[in-house]
Amino acid sequence: IMIDEVIKCFLDNHESIINGEYSKNLLEDSGANEIRKSCKALAKLIHKSSEIIEMEIVGKEVLTGLLSRFVNAINTEGGREDTKTLEGKLYGLISKKYRKVFKLNSYPNKSYANCQLALDSISGMTDSYALSFYQKLTGISL
């Protein structure tokens, strides 16, 4: 409904938009404005839910924990290739495909490249896998 209403509002005001005379917000000016207001009010209620807040906090801890561990492992020159060190073991847990792309690319900024590898490997994880993996890394579960 909202998309249809915004399209209708756009088409109704097309000429003034093209001429730079339309200064309103299309969504607020459309017939979907009341739906928009209701969605915003509902979002405020949902985001106050303790379950949502808990998930946000856990998600932040998981992402921060994984990032710090992987960035540290990747930035440890020499150590990341040594499978006897913690850094080397963590580096070895990164997908071979990500590591191959990392080695093939020649980024001018090594720090950027290292961060990119860490981000790529973590963003490729599903939420449930990231949580499970983090719990294993921290000894919370096996």
Coordinates of N, CA and C in Angstrom, one line a residue:
I1 N 0.8 -1.2 0.0 CA 0.0 0.0 0.0 C 0.9 1.2 0.0
M2 N 1.9 1.2 0.8 CA 2.8 2.4 1.0 C 3.5 2.7 -0.4
I3 N 4.0 1.6 -1.0 CA 4.7 1.8 -2.3 C 3.7 2.4 -3.3
D4 N 2.6 1.8 -3.4 CA 1.6 2.3 -4.4 C 1.2 3.8 -4.1
E5 N 1.1 4.1 -2.9 CA 0.7 5.5 -2.5 C 1.8 6.5 -2.8
V6 N 3.0 6.1 -2.6 CA 4.2 6.9 -2.9 C 4.3 7.1 -4.4
I7 N 4.1 6.0 -5.1 CA 4.2 6.1 -6.6 C 3.1 7.1 -7.1
K8 N 1.9 6.9 -6.6 CA 0.8 7.8 -7.0 C 1.1 9.3 -6.6
C9 N 1.7 9.5 -5.5 CA 2.0 10.9 -5.1 C 3.1 11.4 -6.0
F10 N 4.1 10.6 -6.3 CA 5.1 11.0 -7.3 C 4.6 11.4 -8.6
L11 N 3.7 10.5 -9.1 CA 3.1 10.8 -10.5 C 2.2 12.0 -10.4
D12 N 1.5 12.2 -9.4 CA 0.6 13.4 -9.2 C 1.5 14.7 -9.2
N13 N 2.7 14.6 -8.7 CA 3.5 15.8 -8.5 C 4.7 15.8 -9.4
H14 N 4.7 14.9 -10.4 CA 5.9 14.7 -11.2 C 6.4 16.0 -11.8
E15 N 5.5 16.8 -12.3 CA 6.0 18.1 -13.0 C 6.7 19.0 -12.0
S16 N 6.1 19.2 -10.8 CA 6.7 20.1 -9.8 C 8.0 19.5 -9.3
I17 N 8.1 18.2 -9.2 CA 9.4 17.5 -8.8 C 10.4 17.8 -9.8
I18 N 10.1 17.6 -11.1 CA 11.1 17.8 -12.2 C 11.6 19.2 -12.2
N19 N 10.6 20.2 -11.9 CA 11.0 21.6 -12.0 C 11.6 22.1 -10.7
G20 N 11.8 21.2 -9.7 CA 12.5 21.5 -8.5 C 11.6 22.4 -7.5
E21 N 10.3 22.3 -7.8 CA 9.3 23.1 -7.0 C 8.7 22.3 -5.8
Y22 N 8.9 21.0 -5.8 CA 8.3 20.1 -4.8 C 9.3 19.9 -3.7
S23 N 8.9 20.4 -2.5 CA 9.9 20.3 -1.4 C 9.4 19.5 -0.2
K24 N 8.3 18.7 -0.5 CA 7.8 17.9 0.6 C 8.4 16.5 0.6
N25 N 8.2 15.7 1.6 CA 8.6 14.3 1.7 C 7.5 13.5 1.0
L26 N 7.8 12.7 0.0 CA 6.8 12.0 -0.7 C 6.0 11.1 0.2
L27 N 6.6 10.4 1.0 CA 5.9 9.4 1.9 C 5.0 10.2 2.9
E28 N 5.5 11.3 3.4 CA 4.6 12.0 4.3 C 3.5 12.7 3.6
D29 N 3.7 13.0 2.3 CA 2.6 13.7 1.5 C 1.7 12.7 0.9
S30 N 2.0 11.5 0.9 CA 1.2 10.5 0.3 C 0.0 10.0 1.1
G31 N -0.8 9.2 0.6 CA -1.9 8.6 1.3 C -1.5 7.5 2.3
A32 N -0.2 7.2 2.3 CA 0.4 6.2 3.2 C 0.9 6.8 4.5
N33 N 0.8 8.1 4.7 CA 1.4 8.8 5.8 C 0.9 8.2 7.2
E34 N -0.4 7.9 7.2 CA -0.9 7.3 8.5 C -0.3 6.0 8.8
I35 N -0.2 5.2 7.7 CA 0.5 3.8 7.9 C 1.9 4.0 8.4
R36 N 2.6 5.0 7.8 CA 4.0 5.3 8.2 C 4.0 5.7 9.7
K37 N 3.1 6.5 10.1 CA 3.1 6.9 11.5 C 2.9 5.8 12.4
S38 N 2.0 4.9 12.0 CA 1.6 3.7 12.8 C 2.8 2.8 12.9
C39 N 3.5 2.6 11.8 CA 4.7 1.7 11.8 C 5.8 2.3 12.7
K40 N 6.0 3.6 12.7 CA 7.0 4.3 13.6 C 6.6 4.1 15.0
A41 N 5.3 4.2 15.4 CA 4.9 4.1 16.8 C 5.1 2.6 17.2
L42 N 4.8 1.7 16.3 CA 5.0 0.3 16.6 C 6.4 -0.1 16.8
A43 N 7.3 0.5 16.0 CA 8.7 0.2 16.1 C 9.3 0.7 17.4
K44 N 8.8 1.8 17.9 CA 9.2 2.3 19.2 C 8.8 1.4 20.3
L45 N 7.6 0.8 20.2 CA 7.2 -0.2 21.2 C 8.1 -1.5 21.2
I46 N 8.3 -1.9 19.9 CA 9.0 -3.2 19.7 C 10.5 -3.0 20.2
H47 N 11.1 -1.9 19.9 CA 12.5 -1.7 20.3 C 12.7 -1.5 21.8
K48 N 11.6 -1.4 22.6 CA 11.7 -1.3 24.0 C 11.6 -2.7 24.6
S49 N 11.2 -3.7 23.8 CA 11.0 -5.0 24.3 C 12.4 -5.5 24.9
S50 N 12.3 -6.2 26.1 CA 13.6 -6.7 26.7 C 14.2 -7.7 25.8
E51 N 13.4 -8.5 25.1 CA 13.9 -9.6 24.2 C 14.7 -8.9 23.1
I52 N 14.2 -7.9 22.5 CA 14.9 -7.2 21.4 C 16.2 -6.6 21.9
I53 N 16.1 -5.9 23.1 CA 17.3 -5.3 23.7 C 18.4 -6.3 23.9
E54 N 18.0 -7.5 24.5 CA 18.9 -8.5 24.8 C 19.6 -9.0 23.5
M55 N 18.8 -9.2 22.4 CA 19.3 -9.7 21.2 C 20.3 -8.6 20.6
E56 N 20.0 -7.4 20.7 CA 20.9 -6.3 20.2 C 22.2 -6.4 21.0
I57 N 22.2 -6.5 22.3 CA 23.4 -6.5 23.1 C 24.2 -7.8 22.8
V58 N 23.6 -8.9 22.7 CA 24.3 -10.2 22.4 C 24.9 -10.0 21.0
G59 N 24.2 -9.5 20.0 CA 24.7 -9.3 18.7 C 25.9 -8.5 18.7
K60 N 25.9 -7.4 19.4 CA 27.0 -6.5 19.5 C 28.2 -7.2 20.1
E61 N 28.0 -7.9 21.2 CA 29.1 -8.7 21.8 C 29.7 -9.7 20.9
V62 N 28.9 -10.4 20.2 CA 29.3 -11.4 19.2 C 30.2 -10.8 18.1
L63 N 29.6 -9.8 17.5 CA 30.3 -9.1 16.4 C 31.6 -8.5 16.8
T64 N 31.6 -7.8 18.0 CA 32.8 -7.2 18.5 C 33.9 -8.2 18.8
G65 N 33.4 -9.3 19.5 CA 34.3 -10.4 19.9 C 35.0 -11.0 18.7
L66 N 34.2 -11.4 17.7 CA 34.7 -12.0 16.5 C 35.6 -11.1 15.7
L67 N 35.2 -9.8 15.6 CA 36.1 -8.9 14.9 C 37.4 -8.7 15.5
S68 N 37.4 -8.5 16.9 CA 38.7 -8.2 17.5 C 39.6 -9.5 17.4
R69 N 39.0 -10.7 17.5 CA 39.9 -11.9 17.4 C 40.4 -12.0 16.0
F70 N 39.6 -11.9 15.0 CA 40.0 -12.1 13.6 C 41.0 -11.0 13.2
V71 N 40.7 -9.7 13.5 CA 41.6 -8.7 13.1 C 42.9 -8.8 13.7
N72 N 43.0 -9.2 15.0 CA 44.2 -9.5 15.7 C 45.0 -10.6 15.0
A73 N 44.3 -11.7 14.7 CA 44.9 -12.8 14.1 C 45.5 -12.5 12.7
I74 N 44.7 -11.7 11.9 CA 45.1 -11.4 10.6 C 46.3 -10.4 10.6
N75 N 46.3 -9.5 11.6 CA 47.3 -8.5 11.6 C 48.7 -9.0 12.2
T76 N 48.7 -10.2 12.7 CA 49.9 -10.8 13.3 C 50.7 -11.4 12.2
E77 N 51.6 -10.6 11.6 CA 52.5 -11.0 10.5 C 53.3 -12.2 11.0
G78 N 53.4 -13.2 10.1 CA 54.2 -14.4 10.4 C 53.4 -15.3 11.4
G79 N 52.8 -14.8 12.4 CA 52.1 -15.6 13.4 C 50.8 -16.2 12.8
R80 N 50.2 -15.5 11.8 CA 49.0 -16.0 11.2 C 49.2 -17.3 10.4
E81 N 50.4 -17.4 9.9 CA 50.7 -18.6 9.1 C 51.2 -19.8 10.0
D82 N 51.5 -19.5 11.2 CA 52.0 -20.5 12.2 C 50.8 -21.2 12.9
T83 N 50.5 -22.4 12.5 CA 49.3 -23.0 13.0 C 49.4 -23.5 14.5
K84 N 50.6 -23.2 15.0 CA 50.8 -23.5 16.5 C 50.4 -22.4 17.4
T85 N 50.3 -21.2 16.8 CA 49.9 -20.0 17.6 C 48.3 -19.8 17.5
L86 N 47.8 -19.1 18.5 CA 46.4 -18.8 18.5 C 46.0 -18.1 17.3
E87 N 46.8 -17.1 16.9 CA 46.5 -16.3 15.7 C 46.5 -17.2 14.5
G88 N 47.5 -18.1 14.3 CA 47.5 -19.0 13.2 C 46.3 -19.9 13.1
K89 N 45.9 -20.4 14.3 CA 44.7 -21.2 14.3 C 43.5 -20.5 13.9
L90 N 43.3 -19.3 14.4 CA 42.2 -18.4 14.0 C 42.2 -18.1 12.6
Y91 N 43.4 -17.8 12.1 CA 43.5 -17.5 10.6 C 43.1 -18.7 9.8
G92 N 43.5 -19.9 10.3 CA 43.2 -21.1 9.6 C 41.7 -21.4 9.6
L93 N 41.0 -20.8 10.5 CA 39.5 -21.0 10.5 C 38.8 -20.2 9.5
I94 N 39.4 -19.2 9.0 CA 38.8 -18.4 7.9 C 38.7 -19.2 6.7
S95 N 37.6 -19.1 6.0 CA 37.4 -19.8 4.8 C 38.6 -19.7 3.8
K96 N 38.9 -20.9 3.2 CA 40.0 -20.9 2.2 C 39.7 -19.9 1.1
K97 N 38.5 -19.8 0.7 CA 38.1 -19.0 -0.4 C 38.4 -17.5 -0.1
Y98 N 38.1 -17.1 1.1 CA 38.3 -15.7 1.5 C 39.9 -15.4 1.6
R99 N 40.6 -16.4 2.1 CA 42.0 -16.2 2.2 C 42.7 -16.2 0.8
K100 N 42.2 -17.0 -0.1 CA 42.7 -17.0 -1.5 C 42.5 -15.6 -2.1
V101 N 41.3 -15.1 -2.0 CA 41.0 -13.8 -2.6 C 41.9 -12.7 -1.9
F102 N 42.1 -12.8 -0.6 CA 42.9 -11.9 0.1 C 44.3 -11.9 -0.4
K103 N 44.9 -13.1 -0.7 CA 46.3 -13.2 -1.2 C 46.4 -12.7 -2.6
L104 N 45.3 -12.9 -3.4 CA 45.4 -12.6 -4.8 C 45.3 -11.1 -5.0
N105 N 44.6 -10.4 -4.2 CA 44.4 -8.9 -4.3 C 45.6 -8.2 -3.7
S106 N 46.0 -7.2 -4.4 CA 47.1 -6.4 -3.9 C 46.6 -5.0 -3.5
Y107 N 46.1 -4.9 -2.3 CA 45.6 -3.6 -1.8 C 46.8 -2.7 -1.4
P108 N 46.7 -1.5 -1.8 CA 47.8 -0.6 -1.4 C 47.9 -0.4 0.1
N109 N 46.8 -0.5 0.8 CA 46.8 -0.3 2.2 C 46.6 -1.6 2.9
K110 N 47.7 -2.1 3.5 CA 47.7 -3.4 4.1 C 46.7 -3.5 5.3
S111 N 46.6 -2.5 6.1 CA 45.6 -2.5 7.2 C 44.2 -2.6 6.7
Y112 N 43.9 -1.9 5.6 CA 42.6 -1.9 5.0 C 42.3 -3.4 4.6
A113 N 43.2 -4.0 3.9 CA 43.1 -5.3 3.4 C 42.8 -6.3 4.5
N114 N 43.6 -6.2 5.6 CA 43.4 -7.1 6.7 C 42.0 -6.9 7.3
C115 N 41.6 -5.7 7.5 CA 40.2 -5.5 8.0 C 39.2 -6.0 7.1
Q116 N 39.4 -5.9 5.8 CA 38.4 -6.4 4.8 C 38.3 -7.9 4.9
L117 N 39.4 -8.6 5.0 CA 39.4 -10.0 5.2 C 38.6 -10.4 6.4
A118 N 38.8 -9.8 7.5 CA 38.0 -10.1 8.7 C 36.6 -9.8 8.5
L119 N 36.2 -8.6 8.0 CA 34.8 -8.3 7.8 C 34.2 -9.2 6.8
D120 N 34.8 -9.6 5.7 CA 34.3 -10.5 4.7 C 34.0 -11.9 5.4
S121 N 34.9 -12.4 6.2 CA 34.7 -13.7 6.7 C 33.5 -13.7 7.8
I122 N 33.4 -12.6 8.5 CA 32.3 -12.6 9.5 C 31.0 -12.3 8.9
S123 N 31.0 -11.4 7.9 CA 29.7 -11.0 7.2 C 29.2 -12.2 6.4
G124 N 30.0 -13.2 6.1 CA 29.6 -14.4 5.4 C 28.9 -15.4 6.3
M125 N 28.9 -15.1 7.6 CA 28.3 -16.1 8.6 C 26.9 -15.7 8.8
T126 N 26.1 -16.8 9.0 CA 24.7 -16.5 9.4 C 24.7 -16.1 10.9
D127 N 23.6 -15.5 11.3 CA 23.5 -15.1 12.7 C 23.7 -16.2 13.7
S128 N 23.1 -17.3 13.4 CA 23.2 -18.5 14.3 C 24.6 -19.1 14.3
Y129 N 25.2 -19.1 13.1 CA 26.6 -19.7 13.1 C 27.5 -18.8 13.8
A130 N 27.4 -17.4 13.6 CA 28.3 -16.5 14.3 C 28.2 -16.6 15.8
L131 N 26.9 -16.8 16.3 CA 26.7 -16.9 17.7 C 27.3 -18.3 18.2
S132 N 27.1 -19.3 17.5 CA 27.6 -20.6 17.9 C 29.2 -20.6 17.9
F133 N 29.7 -20.0 16.8 CA 31.2 -19.9 16.7 C 31.8 -19.1 17.8
Y134 N 31.2 -18.0 18.1 CA 31.7 -17.1 19.2 C 31.6 -17.9 20.5
Q135 N 30.6 -18.6 20.7 CA 30.4 -19.3 22.0 C 31.5 -20.4 22.1
K136 N 31.9 -21.0 21.0 CA 32.9 -22.0 21.0 C 34.3 -21.4 21.2
L137 N 34.5 -20.2 20.6 CA 35.8 -19.5 20.7 C 36.0 -19.1 22.2
T138 N 35.0 -18.7 22.8 CA 35.1 -18.1 24.2 C 34.9 -19.2 25.2
G139 N 34.7 -20.4 24.8 CA 34.6 -21.5 25.8 C 33.2 -21.6 26.5
I140 N 32.2 -20.9 25.9 CA 30.9 -20.9 26.5 C 30.2 -22.2 26.2
S141 N 30.5 -22.8 25.0 CA 30.0 -24.1 24.6 C 31.0 -24.8 23.8
L142 N 30.7 -26.1 23.6 CA 31.6 -26.9 22.8 C 31.1 -27.1 21.4

